[in-house]
Short mmCIF file of C-alpha atoms in Angstrom, two decimals:
data_model
loop_
_atom_site.label_atom_id
_atom_site.label_comp_id
_atom_site.label_asym_id
_atom_site.label_seq_id
_atom_site.Cartn_x
_atom_site.Cartn_y
_atom_site.Cartn_z
CA MET A 1 1.99 -24.45 21.46
CA PRO A 2 5.49 -23.00 22.16
CA THR A 3 6.75 -22.48 25.70
CA VAL A 4 8.93 -19.66 27.04
CA VAL A 5 10.75 -20.42 30.28
CA LEU A 6 11.56 -17.17 32.09
CA MET A 7 14.21 -17.73 34.74
CA ASP A 8 14.83 -15.22 37.54
CA VAL A 9 18.59 -14.80 38.04
CA SER A 10 18.50 -11.82 40.42
CA LEU A 11 20.47 -11.72 43.69
CA SER A 12 17.48 -12.81 45.74
CA MET A 13 17.57 -16.20 44.01
CA THR A 14 21.02 -16.80 45.56
CA ARG A 15 19.59 -16.88 49.09
CA PRO A 16 20.73 -20.07 50.81
CA VAL A 17 18.42 -22.93 51.64
CA SER A 18 19.48 -25.57 54.18
CA LEU A 19 18.75 -29.11 53.01
CA ASP A 20 18.55 -31.81 55.72
CA GLY A 21 20.73 -29.61 57.88
CA ILE A 22 23.87 -30.78 56.07
CA GLU A 23 24.22 -29.39 52.57
CA GLU A 24 23.44 -25.81 51.67
CA PHE A 25 21.88 -24.87 48.37
CA GLN A 26 20.61 -21.66 46.78
CA ARG A 27 17.05 -21.12 45.64
CA LYS A 28 18.48 -20.93 42.14
CA ASN A 29 19.71 -24.51 42.54
CA LEU A 30 16.20 -25.65 43.42
CA ALA A 31 14.80 -23.81 40.40
CA VAL A 32 17.38 -25.39 38.11
CA HIS A 33 16.56 -28.83 39.50
CA GLY A 34 12.84 -28.31 38.84
CA LEU A 35 13.43 -27.07 35.30
CA ASN A 36 15.75 -30.00 34.53
CA MET A 37 12.95 -32.29 35.65
CA LEU A 38 10.52 -30.45 33.32
CA PHE A 39 12.89 -30.59 30.34
CA GLU A 40 13.61 -34.31 30.85
CA HIS A 41 9.88 -35.00 30.88
CA MET A 42 9.32 -32.94 27.72
CA ALA A 43 12.22 -34.66 25.95
CA SER A 44 10.56 -38.04 26.59
CA ASN A 45 6.85 -37.25 26.36
CA TYR A 46 6.39 -33.80 24.73
CA ARG A 47 9.12 -33.82 22.11
CA LEU A 48 7.24 -31.70 19.61
CA GLU A 49 7.11 -28.67 21.95
CA PHE A 50 9.25 -25.72 20.88
CA THR A 51 10.81 -24.26 24.03
CA SER A 52 12.85 -21.14 24.64
CA LEU A 53 14.89 -20.17 27.72
CA MET A 54 15.27 -16.59 28.92
CA ALA A 55 17.01 -15.17 31.99
CA PHE A 56 16.17 -11.84 33.64
CA SER A 57 17.09 -9.51 36.46
CA SER A 58 16.97 -5.74 35.74
CA LEU A 59 17.56 -6.69 32.08
CA TRP A 60 16.59 -9.80 30.09
CA GLU A 61 18.61 -12.13 27.91
CA LEU A 62 17.59 -14.84 25.42
CA LEU A 63 19.78 -17.81 26.39
CA VAL A 64 18.30 -20.41 24.01
CA PRO A 65 15.94 -19.51 21.11
CA PHE A 66 12.96 -21.76 20.36
CA THR A 67 14.22 -25.32 19.94
CA ARG A 68 13.38 -28.96 20.43
CA ASP A 69 16.94 -29.73 21.61
CA TYR A 70 16.43 -30.18 25.34
CA ASN A 71 20.12 -30.91 25.86
CA ALA A 72 20.89 -27.35 24.80
CA LEU A 73 18.27 -26.05 27.29
CA GLN A 74 19.71 -28.10 30.15
CA GLU A 75 23.27 -27.02 29.28
CA ALA A 76 22.18 -23.38 29.37
CA LEU A 77 20.66 -23.95 32.83
CA SER A 78 23.96 -25.28 34.13
CA ASN A 79 25.77 -22.09 33.02
CA LEU A 80 23.47 -19.50 34.60
CA GLU A 81 25.13 -16.44 36.16
CA ASP A 82 23.87 -14.17 38.96
CA TYR A 83 22.91 -10.58 38.29
CA ASP A 84 21.28 -7.63 40.06
CA LYS A 85 17.68 -6.74 41.10
CA THR A 86 14.39 -8.18 39.83
CA CYS A 87 12.45 -6.36 37.10
CA VAL A 88 9.55 -8.49 35.93
CA GLU A 89 8.12 -5.82 33.57
CA ALA A 90 11.33 -5.69 31.49
CA ALA A 91 11.33 -9.51 31.28
CA LEU A 92 7.70 -9.59 30.09
CA ASN A 93 8.57 -7.04 27.41
CA GLY A 94 11.33 -9.38 26.32
CA VAL A 95 8.92 -12.33 26.15
CA SER A 96 6.55 -10.31 23.99
CA ASN A 97 9.33 -9.37 21.54
CA VAL A 98 10.77 -12.90 21.29
CA VAL A 99 7.45 -14.61 20.75
CA GLN A 100 6.18 -12.09 18.17
CA GLN A 101 9.41 -12.26 16.18
CA GLU A 102 9.25 -16.06 16.01
CA TRP A 103 5.51 -16.84 15.88
CA GLY A 104 3.63 -13.59 15.29
CA SER A 105 0.59 -12.56 17.32
CA ALA A 106 -1.83 -15.39 16.43
CA CYS A 107 0.02 -18.38 17.87
CA PRO A 108 -0.91 -19.32 21.50
CA CYS A 109 2.05 -19.49 23.83
CA GLN A 110 2.77 -20.72 27.35
CA VAL A 111 5.01 -18.71 29.68
CA VAL A 112 6.61 -20.41 32.69
CA LEU A 113 7.94 -17.76 35.08
CA VAL A 114 10.34 -19.19 37.69
CA THR A 115 11.03 -16.81 40.56
CA ASP A 116 11.36 -16.67 44.33
CA GLY A 117 8.43 -14.22 44.64
CA SER A 118 10.66 -11.23 45.33
CA LEU A 119 9.08 -8.19 43.70
CA GLY A 120 12.20 -6.06 43.27
CA ILE A 121 13.03 -2.67 44.77
CA GLY A 122 11.96 0.83 43.78
CA LYS A 123 11.32 1.84 40.20
CA GLY A 124 11.06 -1.19 37.95
CA SER A 125 9.78 -3.46 40.71
CA LEU A 126 6.58 -5.37 40.12
CA ARG A 127 4.91 -3.40 42.94
CA HIS A 128 5.83 -0.08 41.28
CA SER A 129 4.75 -1.34 37.83
CA LEU A 130 1.30 -2.35 39.05
CA GLN A 131 0.81 0.88 41.03
CA THR A 132 1.53 3.03 37.93
CA LEU A 133 -0.63 1.10 35.46
CA LYS A 134 -3.14 3.95 35.00
CA GLN A 135 -0.53 6.70 34.86
CA ARG A 136 1.18 5.60 31.64
CA GLY A 137 1.10 6.89 28.09
CA ASP A 138 0.51 4.71 25.07
CA ASP A 139 4.26 4.43 24.47
CA LYS A 140 4.94 2.94 27.93
CA LYS A 141 2.11 0.49 28.36
CA PHE A 142 2.50 -2.54 30.64
CA PRO A 143 3.24 -5.60 28.50
CA LEU A 144 0.28 -7.58 29.83
CA PRO A 145 -1.95 -8.75 28.34
CA PHE A 146 0.30 -9.99 25.58
CA PRO A 147 -0.82 -9.36 21.96
CA PHE A 148 -0.94 -13.18 21.51
CA PRO A 149 -3.02 -15.77 23.41
CA THR A 150 -1.12 -16.74 26.58
CA LYS A 151 -1.18 -19.00 29.57
CA LEU A 152 1.05 -17.78 32.38
CA PHE A 153 2.36 -20.23 34.99
CA ILE A 154 4.27 -18.74 37.93
CA MET A 155 6.58 -21.18 39.74
CA CYS A 156 7.52 -19.73 43.12
CA ILE A 157 10.63 -21.06 44.86
CA ALA A 158 8.94 -20.16 48.15
CA ASN A 159 6.03 -21.47 50.14
CA ALA A 160 2.66 -19.76 50.41
CA GLU A 161 3.25 -18.62 54.02
CA GLU A 162 6.40 -16.74 53.03
CA LEU A 163 4.65 -14.97 50.15
CA GLN A 164 1.65 -13.99 52.26
CA MET A 165 3.85 -12.32 54.90
CA THR A 166 4.22 -9.50 52.39
CA ASP A 167 2.06 -8.35 49.47
CA ALA A 168 3.98 -10.63 47.08
CA MET A 169 1.15 -13.10 46.56
CA ASP A 170 -1.38 -10.27 45.90
CA ASN A 171 0.91 -8.77 43.26
CA LEU A 172 1.51 -12.12 41.60
CA GLU A 173 -2.24 -12.78 41.49
CA GLU A 174 -2.76 -9.35 39.88
CA LEU A 175 -0.04 -10.23 37.35
CA LEU A 176 -1.90 -13.42 36.52
CA ARG A 177 -5.21 -11.52 36.17
CA LEU A 178 -3.64 -9.00 33.79
CA SER A 179 -2.33 -11.83 31.61
CA GLY A 180 -5.91 -12.95 30.99
CA GLY A 181 -6.35 -15.30 33.97
CA ASP A 182 -5.45 -18.43 31.98
CA GLY A 183 -2.74 -19.96 34.11
CA GLN A 184 -1.85 -20.66 37.74
CA ILE A 185 0.50 -19.78 40.58
CA PHE A 186 2.40 -22.73 42.04
CA THR A 187 4.09 -22.60 45.45
CA MET A 188 6.18 -25.10 47.34
CA GLU A 189 4.61 -27.11 50.15
CA GLY A 190 6.51 -27.63 53.36
CA PRO A 191 10.24 -26.86 53.67
CA LEU A 192 12.27 -25.67 50.67
CA CYS A 193 13.95 -28.85 49.49
CA MET A 194 14.48 -30.99 46.38
CA LYS A 195 11.42 -33.09 47.13
CA SER A 196 9.14 -30.05 47.45
CA VAL A 197 10.36 -28.53 44.19
CA GLN A 198 9.86 -31.88 42.40
CA THR A 199 6.29 -32.02 43.71
CA MET A 200 5.61 -28.46 42.51
CA PHE A 201 6.97 -29.03 39.00
CA GLY A 202 5.17 -32.40 38.89
CA LYS A 203 1.88 -30.55 39.33
CA LEU A 204 2.77 -28.27 36.38
CA ILE A 205 3.64 -31.30 34.25
CA ASP A 206 0.37 -33.06 35.09
CA LEU A 207 -1.66 -29.94 34.33
CA VAL A 208 0.04 -28.74 31.12
CA TYR A 209 2.58 -31.19 29.70
CA SER A 210 1.04 -34.62 30.17
CA PRO A 211 0.72 -36.33 26.77
CA PHE A 212 -2.77 -37.06 25.44
CA HIS A 213 -2.96 -40.69 24.40
CA ALA A 214 -6.03 -42.01 22.58
CA VAL A 215 -7.15 -44.97 20.47
CA LEU A 216 -8.25 -44.17 16.93
CA HIS A 217 -10.97 -46.60 15.71
CA CYS A 218 -12.33 -47.21 12.21
CA GLY A 219 -14.55 -50.32 12.03
CA ASN A 220 -12.38 -53.28 13.08
CA LEU A 221 -9.14 -51.32 12.72
CA SER A 222 -7.57 -49.28 15.50
CA SER A 223 -4.32 -47.60 16.40
CA ASP A 224 -2.82 -46.04 19.55
CA VAL A 225 -2.05 -42.40 18.89
CA GLN A 226 -0.77 -39.29 20.65
CA VAL A 227 -2.57 -36.02 20.02
CA PHE A 228 -0.36 -32.95 20.22
CA PRO A 229 -0.81 -30.45 21.71
CA ARG A 230 -3.15 -31.78 24.36
CA PRO A 231 -6.75 -30.77 23.48
CA GLU A 232 -8.13 -28.19 25.87
CA PRO A 233 -11.60 -28.56 27.48
CA VAL A 234 -14.25 -26.52 25.62
CA VAL A 235 -16.97 -24.57 27.44
CA MET A 236 -20.03 -23.57 25.43
CA ASP A 237 -21.16 -20.08 26.49
CA GLU A 238 -24.77 -20.53 25.44
CA GLU A 239 -25.38 -23.42 27.81
CA VAL A 240 -27.45 -22.66 30.94
CA GLU A 241 -24.95 -24.43 33.18
CA PRO A 242 -21.66 -24.49 31.23
CA ILE A 243 -19.76 -27.72 31.77
CA PRO A 244 -16.29 -28.15 30.21
CA ARG A 245 -16.38 -30.77 27.43
CA THR A 246 -13.28 -32.88 26.96
CA VAL A 247 -12.13 -34.92 24.03
CA SER A 248 -12.64 -38.63 24.51
CA THR A 249 -9.69 -41.02 24.54
CA ASP A 250 -11.65 -43.19 22.09
CA LEU A 251 -11.74 -41.45 18.73
CA GLU A 252 -14.22 -43.09 16.31
CA ILE A 253 -14.03 -42.43 12.55
CA VAL A 254 -17.66 -42.22 11.39
CA GLY A 255 -17.04 -41.66 7.67
CA PHE A 256 -15.04 -40.06 4.90
CA ILE A 257 -15.86 -37.06 2.74
CA GLU A 258 -14.17 -35.22 -0.09
CA ILE A 259 -12.11 -32.15 0.69
CA ALA A 260 -14.15 -30.06 -1.78
CA ASP A 261 -17.36 -30.84 0.11
CA ILE A 262 -16.01 -29.85 3.51
CA ALA A 263 -14.09 -26.82 2.13
CA SER A 264 -12.41 -24.71 4.84
CA PRO A 265 -14.59 -25.19 7.91
CA PRO A 266 -14.40 -23.13 11.07
CA VAL A 267 -12.45 -24.96 13.80
CA ILE A 268 -11.60 -24.25 17.43
CA SER A 269 -8.15 -25.91 17.44
CA ARG A 270 -5.77 -27.98 15.34
CA HIS A 271 -3.64 -30.89 16.55
CA LEU A 272 -0.97 -33.24 15.23
CA VAL A 273 -1.80 -36.98 15.41
CA LEU A 274 1.11 -39.40 15.79
CA PRO A 275 1.10 -43.19 16.02
CA ILE A 276 2.62 -44.10 19.40
CA ALA A 277 4.45 -47.07 17.92
CA VAL A 278 6.62 -44.81 15.81
CA ASN A 279 9.57 -43.33 17.75
CA LYS A 280 11.45 -40.71 15.78
CA ASP A 281 14.42 -38.50 16.54
CA VAL A 282 13.56 -35.12 17.99
CA ASP A 283 13.80 -33.22 14.71
CA GLU A 284 11.89 -35.86 12.79
CA VAL A 285 9.00 -36.36 15.19
CA GLY A 286 7.39 -33.10 14.12
CA THR A 287 6.89 -34.29 10.54
CA GLY A 288 5.26 -37.62 11.08
CA THR A 289 5.25 -38.26 7.36
CA THR A 290 4.45 -41.44 5.53
CA ASP A 291 7.66 -41.07 3.50
CA GLU A 292 9.80 -40.93 6.64
CA LEU A 293 7.99 -43.81 8.26
CA GLU A 294 8.79 -45.99 5.26
CA GLU A 295 12.44 -44.90 5.16
CA GLU A 296 13.13 -45.17 8.90
CA PRO A 297 10.80 -47.65 10.63
CA SER A 298 10.99 -47.87 14.41
CA ALA A 299 12.69 -50.74 16.23
CA SER A 300 9.34 -52.34 17.05
CA GLN A 301 8.34 -52.26 13.38
CA MET A 302 11.64 -53.75 12.33
CA ALA A 303 11.22 -56.58 14.79
CA GLY A 304 7.56 -57.44 14.39
CA LYS A 305 6.85 -55.99 10.94
CA SER A 306 3.43 -55.02 12.38
CA PRO A 307 1.35 -52.69 10.20
CA ASN A 308 0.05 -49.44 11.67
CA PHE A 309 -3.47 -48.24 10.89
CA CYS A 310 -2.59 -44.60 11.55
CA VAL A 311 0.11 -44.69 8.85
CA LEU A 312 -2.29 -46.39 6.45
CA LEU A 313 -4.99 -43.77 7.13
CA HIS A 314 -2.59 -40.89 6.62
CA GLY A 315 -1.38 -42.26 3.28
CA SER A 316 -4.92 -42.98 2.07
CA LEU A 317 -6.23 -39.52 2.93
CA LYS A 318 -3.24 -37.95 1.20
CA VAL A 319 -3.63 -39.98 -2.01
CA GLU A 320 -7.42 -39.85 -2.24
CA GLY A 321 -7.78 -36.16 -1.32
CA MET A 322 -10.37 -36.84 1.37
CA VAL A 323 -10.88 -36.17 5.06
CA ALA A 324 -12.15 -38.47 7.82
CA LEU A 325 -14.94 -37.30 10.09
CA VAL A 326 -14.13 -38.35 13.64
CA GLN A 327 -16.39 -38.36 16.69
CA LEU A 328 -14.70 -36.76 19.70
CA GLY A 329 -17.54 -37.27 22.17
CA PRO A 330 -21.35 -37.07 22.41
CA GLU A 331 -22.49 -34.73 19.57
CA TRP A 332 -18.93 -33.46 19.05
CA TYR A 333 -17.00 -34.00 15.82
CA GLY A 334 -13.74 -33.14 14.14
CA MET A 335 -11.87 -34.13 11.02
CA LEU A 336 -8.61 -35.91 10.23
CA TYR A 337 -6.70 -34.85 7.11
CA SER A 338 -3.22 -34.77 5.59
CA GLN A 339 -1.44 -31.43 5.65
CA ALA A 340 1.72 -30.84 3.67
CA ASP A 341 4.64 -29.40 5.61
CA SER A 342 6.86 -29.17 2.56
CA LYS A 343 7.18 -30.91 -0.79
CA LYS A 344 8.31 -34.17 0.85
CA LYS A 345 6.77 -34.03 4.32
CA SER A 346 3.17 -34.08 5.47
CA ASN A 347 1.39 -34.46 8.79
CA LEU A 348 -1.76 -36.24 9.91
CA MET A 349 -3.76 -33.44 11.47
CA MET A 350 -6.95 -33.34 13.50
CA SER A 351 -9.17 -30.22 13.64
CA LEU A 352 -11.87 -29.83 16.24
CA PHE A 353 -15.27 -28.38 15.28
CA ASP A 354 -17.56 -26.55 17.67
CA PRO A 355 -19.52 -29.04 19.82
CA GLY A 356 -23.00 -29.80 18.49
CA PRO A 357 -24.83 -32.12 16.10
CA GLU A 358 -24.58 -29.68 13.19
CA PRO A 359 -21.17 -27.93 13.35
CA LEU A 360 -21.06 -27.30 9.58
CA PRO A 361 -24.47 -26.07 8.34
CA TRP A 362 -23.82 -26.98 4.71
CA LEU A 363 -23.39 -30.66 5.65
CA GLY A 364 -26.54 -30.83 7.80
CA LYS A 365 -26.50 -33.06 10.85
CA ILE A 366 -23.41 -35.30 10.87
CA SER A 367 -25.51 -38.22 12.19
CA HIS A 368 -27.72 -37.96 9.04
CA LEU A 369 -24.84 -38.54 6.64
CA GLY A 370 -24.43 -42.02 5.20
CA PRO A 371 -22.60 -44.07 2.56
CA ILE A 372 -23.25 -43.39 -1.11
CA SER A 373 -24.15 -47.07 -1.63
CA GLU A 374 -27.33 -46.60 0.46
CA ALA A 375 -28.65 -43.76 -1.76
CA ALA A 376 -31.19 -44.56 -4.48
CA ASP A 377 -29.20 -42.46 -6.98
CA ASN A 378 -25.59 -41.40 -6.86
CA PRO A 379 -25.78 -37.93 -5.22
CA TYR A 380 -22.67 -36.90 -7.15
CA GLY A 381 -24.08 -37.99 -10.50
CA GLU A 382 -22.64 -40.64 -12.77
CA ASP A 383 -19.83 -38.33 -13.91
CA ASP A 384 -19.31 -36.43 -10.64
CA SER A 385 -20.96 -33.40 -12.18
CA LYS A 386 -23.01 -32.43 -9.11
CA SER A 387 -22.83 -32.40 -5.32
CA PRO A 388 -25.36 -33.09 -2.59
CA PHE A 389 -23.94 -30.15 -0.61
CA PRO A 390 -24.86 -27.64 0.61
CA VAL A 391 -27.89 -29.30 2.20
CA GLN A 392 -30.99 -27.19 1.62
CA PRO A 393 -32.85 -26.28 4.82
CA GLN A 394 -36.45 -27.46 5.18
CA VAL A 395 -37.55 -24.07 6.47
CA LYS A 396 -36.77 -20.99 4.42
CA ARG A 397 -34.45 -18.72 6.38
CA SER A 398 -35.67 -15.28 7.33
CA TYR A 399 -32.69 -13.62 5.62
CA ALA A 400 -33.81 -15.23 2.33
CA GLN A 401 -37.11 -13.36 2.37
CA ASN A 402 -37.70 -10.20 0.30
CA VAL A 403 -37.02 -7.65 3.01
CA THR A 404 -35.94 -4.04 2.74
CA VAL A 405 -32.52 -3.21 4.11
CA TRP A 406 -30.84 0.20 3.87
CA ILE A 407 -27.12 -0.16 4.49
CA LYS A 408 -26.14 2.98 2.60
CA ALA A 409 -27.93 6.25 1.94
CA SER A 410 -27.94 5.45 -1.75
CA GLY A 411 -30.25 2.46 -1.15
CA LEU A 412 -32.83 4.60 0.61
CA GLN A 413 -32.61 7.28 -2.07
CA THR A 414 -33.23 4.69 -4.77
CA ASP A 415 -36.43 3.48 -3.05
CA VAL A 416 -37.77 7.02 -2.64
CA GLN A 417 -37.00 7.89 -6.25
CA LYS A 418 -38.81 4.74 -7.38
CA ILE A 419 -41.99 5.92 -5.56
CA LEU A 420 -41.74 9.39 -7.10
CA ARG A 421 -41.29 7.98 -10.63
CA ASN A 422 -44.46 5.92 -10.23
CA ALA A 423 -46.27 8.94 -8.73
CA ARG A 424 -45.65 10.93 -11.89
CA LYS A 425 -47.22 8.13 -13.98
CA LEU A 426 -50.49 7.93 -12.04
CA PRO A 427 -53.08 6.59 -12.58
CA ASP A 428 -51.43 4.09 -14.98
CA LYS A 429 -48.94 2.96 -12.29
CA THR A 430 -51.40 3.02 -9.35
CA GLN A 431 -50.78 -0.60 -8.27
CA THR A 432 -46.99 -0.34 -8.55
CA PHE A 433 -47.04 3.05 -6.75
CA TYR A 434 -48.89 1.63 -3.74
CA LYS A 435 -46.81 -1.56 -3.70
CA GLU A 436 -43.56 0.45 -3.43
CA LEU A 437 -45.16 2.88 -0.96
CA ASN A 438 -46.27 0.07 1.38
CA ARG A 439 -42.83 -1.60 1.18
CA LEU A 440 -41.11 1.59 2.27
CA ARG A 441 -43.79 2.23 4.96
CA LYS A 442 -43.27 -1.22 6.52
CA ALA A 443 -39.51 -0.85 6.58
CA ALA A 444 -39.73 2.62 8.16
CA LEU A 445 -42.11 1.34 10.84
CA ALA A 446 -39.83 -1.66 11.56
CA PHE A 447 -36.84 0.65 12.02
CA GLY A 448 -38.83 3.33 13.91
CA PHE A 449 -37.93 5.76 11.13
CA TRP A 450 -40.90 8.07 11.65
CA GLU A 451 -39.14 11.08 10.02
CA LEU A 452 -38.87 9.15 6.77
CA LEU A 453 -42.67 8.73 6.57
CA LYS A 454 -43.26 12.43 7.11
CA GLY A 455 -40.53 13.35 4.63
CA VAL A 456 -41.98 11.16 1.89
CA ALA A 457 -45.49 12.57 2.65
CA ASP A 458 -44.09 16.09 2.10
CA LEU A 459 -42.56 14.97 -1.19
CA LEU A 460 -45.88 13.54 -2.39
CA GLU A 461 -47.69 16.76 -1.50
CA ARG A 462 -45.08 18.71 -3.45
CA GLU A 463 -45.55 16.38 -6.45
CA CYS A 464 -49.31 17.02 -6.21
CA THR A 465 -48.84 20.81 -6.45
CA MET A 466 -46.49 20.39 -9.45
CA LEU A 467 -48.87 18.26 -11.54
CA PRO A 468 -49.28 19.69 -15.05
CA ASP A 469 -52.72 20.83 -16.28
CA SER A 470 -52.81 17.82 -18.59
CA ALA A 471 -52.50 15.36 -15.63
CA HIS A 472 -55.34 12.97 -14.94
CA PRO A 473 -57.61 14.23 -12.08
CA ASP A 474 -57.21 10.90 -10.24
CA ALA A 475 -53.48 11.49 -9.78
CA ALA A 476 -54.02 14.47 -7.45
CA PHE A 477 -56.54 12.49 -5.32
CA GLN A 478 -54.19 9.48 -5.00
CA LEU A 479 -51.17 11.61 -4.08
CA SER A 480 -53.09 13.56 -1.46
CA HIS A 481 -54.55 10.37 -0.02
CA ALA A 482 -51.11 8.62 0.14
CA ALA A 483 -49.48 11.68 1.77
CA GLN A 484 -52.23 11.86 4.41
CA GLN A 485 -51.91 8.16 5.30
CA LEU A 486 -48.15 8.47 5.70
CA LYS A 487 -48.47 11.50 7.98
CA LEU A 488 -50.95 9.58 10.16
CA ALA A 489 -48.54 6.63 10.36
CA SER A 490 -45.63 8.97 11.27
CA THR A 491 -47.46 9.94 14.49
CA GLY A 492 -46.93 6.41 15.82
CA ASP A 493 -50.65 6.01 16.62
CA SER A 494 -51.39 2.28 16.71
CA GLN A 495 -54.57 2.86 14.70
CA TYR A 496 -52.59 4.12 11.70
CA ALA A 497 -49.11 2.72 12.31
CA ALA A 498 -49.96 -1.00 12.35
CA PHE A 499 -47.19 -2.95 10.65
CA ASP A 500 -49.53 -5.34 8.83
CA HIS A 501 -51.77 -2.54 7.57
CA ASN A 502 -51.47 -1.58 3.89
CA ILE A 503 -52.41 1.73 2.31
CA VAL A 504 -54.97 0.96 -0.40
CA PRO A 505 -55.77 3.17 -3.40
CA MET A 506 -58.49 5.77 -2.83
CA HIS A 507 -61.74 4.95 -4.66
CA THR A 508 -62.85 7.90 -6.80
CA ASP A 509 -65.29 8.47 -9.60
CA PHE A 510 -62.31 8.48 -11.92
CA SER A 511 -61.06 5.07 -10.72
CA SER A 512 -61.91 2.05 -12.82
#
């Protein structure tokens, strides 16, 4: 999940701050100190994160494009210049352009806005932008919400009391709401000093950039791993009292299955799984390939020659063309698999399914799956000519029944024409005529399509008047009887419009 750091370099950020009554710093210096702390943490613990640095005042500038080189980011921070007034809207337009050019509109992104809470002056200020939201044309829309999933974190180089003296906090909260609400506003506690800014950025690190360490188990084998990016808590909407469900730090492999059987399942997120024992250079960490691990083992591997289960698992899944089903928590599963990054590089990936005992309907309940050796007969056949999937449901689904559905006008026209064709062949097609008539009647009653019943009744009466002299006398009786029953049903009277009621042929002296 890439990160854009948006640094305010307006004149208000140059306001002096007295530290310990001796040395005088600017608010910009505090912001730079906090960002250096963030970049140092990411370089050590979140090395796979792509980060970009932008500066803004009335205009915006891309200082460092998306990179994993945190030295370049820190160097750019040390060379910041001061500019004119604050214009947050222009900066947010810049973020939208930069992210979409690099990642498109489907990749989630995190935006860290570092500012002193000053809204700007006049046209272009945040206050003016929010006041004119409803007075804009389509060509001048406010950039929030972004066209891509976003989490906005606003780092204020000011304390809450200072922001609440004006409407700054209210406007920042409205900005957060427009972004989608996924994010947070951080303010400094106590006096503006190095310690306060470290505390504030520490809270951001703990919330967003703390690494997710887990232990991957498979029988008696286990391996310490890091999951990147950190899995987000999942809230199931259909629960009566939604409680966020978090991924356990103990990941248990419950079995293996062929890629063809699991196909392309729906997932809620994808993550890279890295063995903690392997320490790569910044550019090489992202690949996590078995080839690289063999070519450049870490210092600990060189010293102890200790095997790593995570590397073994990755290589096995890649060679065998299988995936590992992993339990993430109570009735929550995912899968581990090898994904090729290029011809020579591949990653061990983990995809999370929706929580529940049966996330993939064609596999049935995950807890009901078992090893092939326990089956009486090989479910794949002796020559792998068949598959036990998809699992057939015990109860026949409602959508598998023979129901009438009219998606297009042509489907309805076909059903009406079928009734009229059988009507012209009465009495030979009496049973087929009433079967098709009752099918259409039930569908019309289910949809509340009373006009259809009356319309078909009129058509049958017209057919009755157009019968040739050579027609069987019973045909006229049956057509008149069917038309009358449809007209009675079209009134909606429960006596004649019962769904389970069927129109039966009229008994006449001509009927056999």
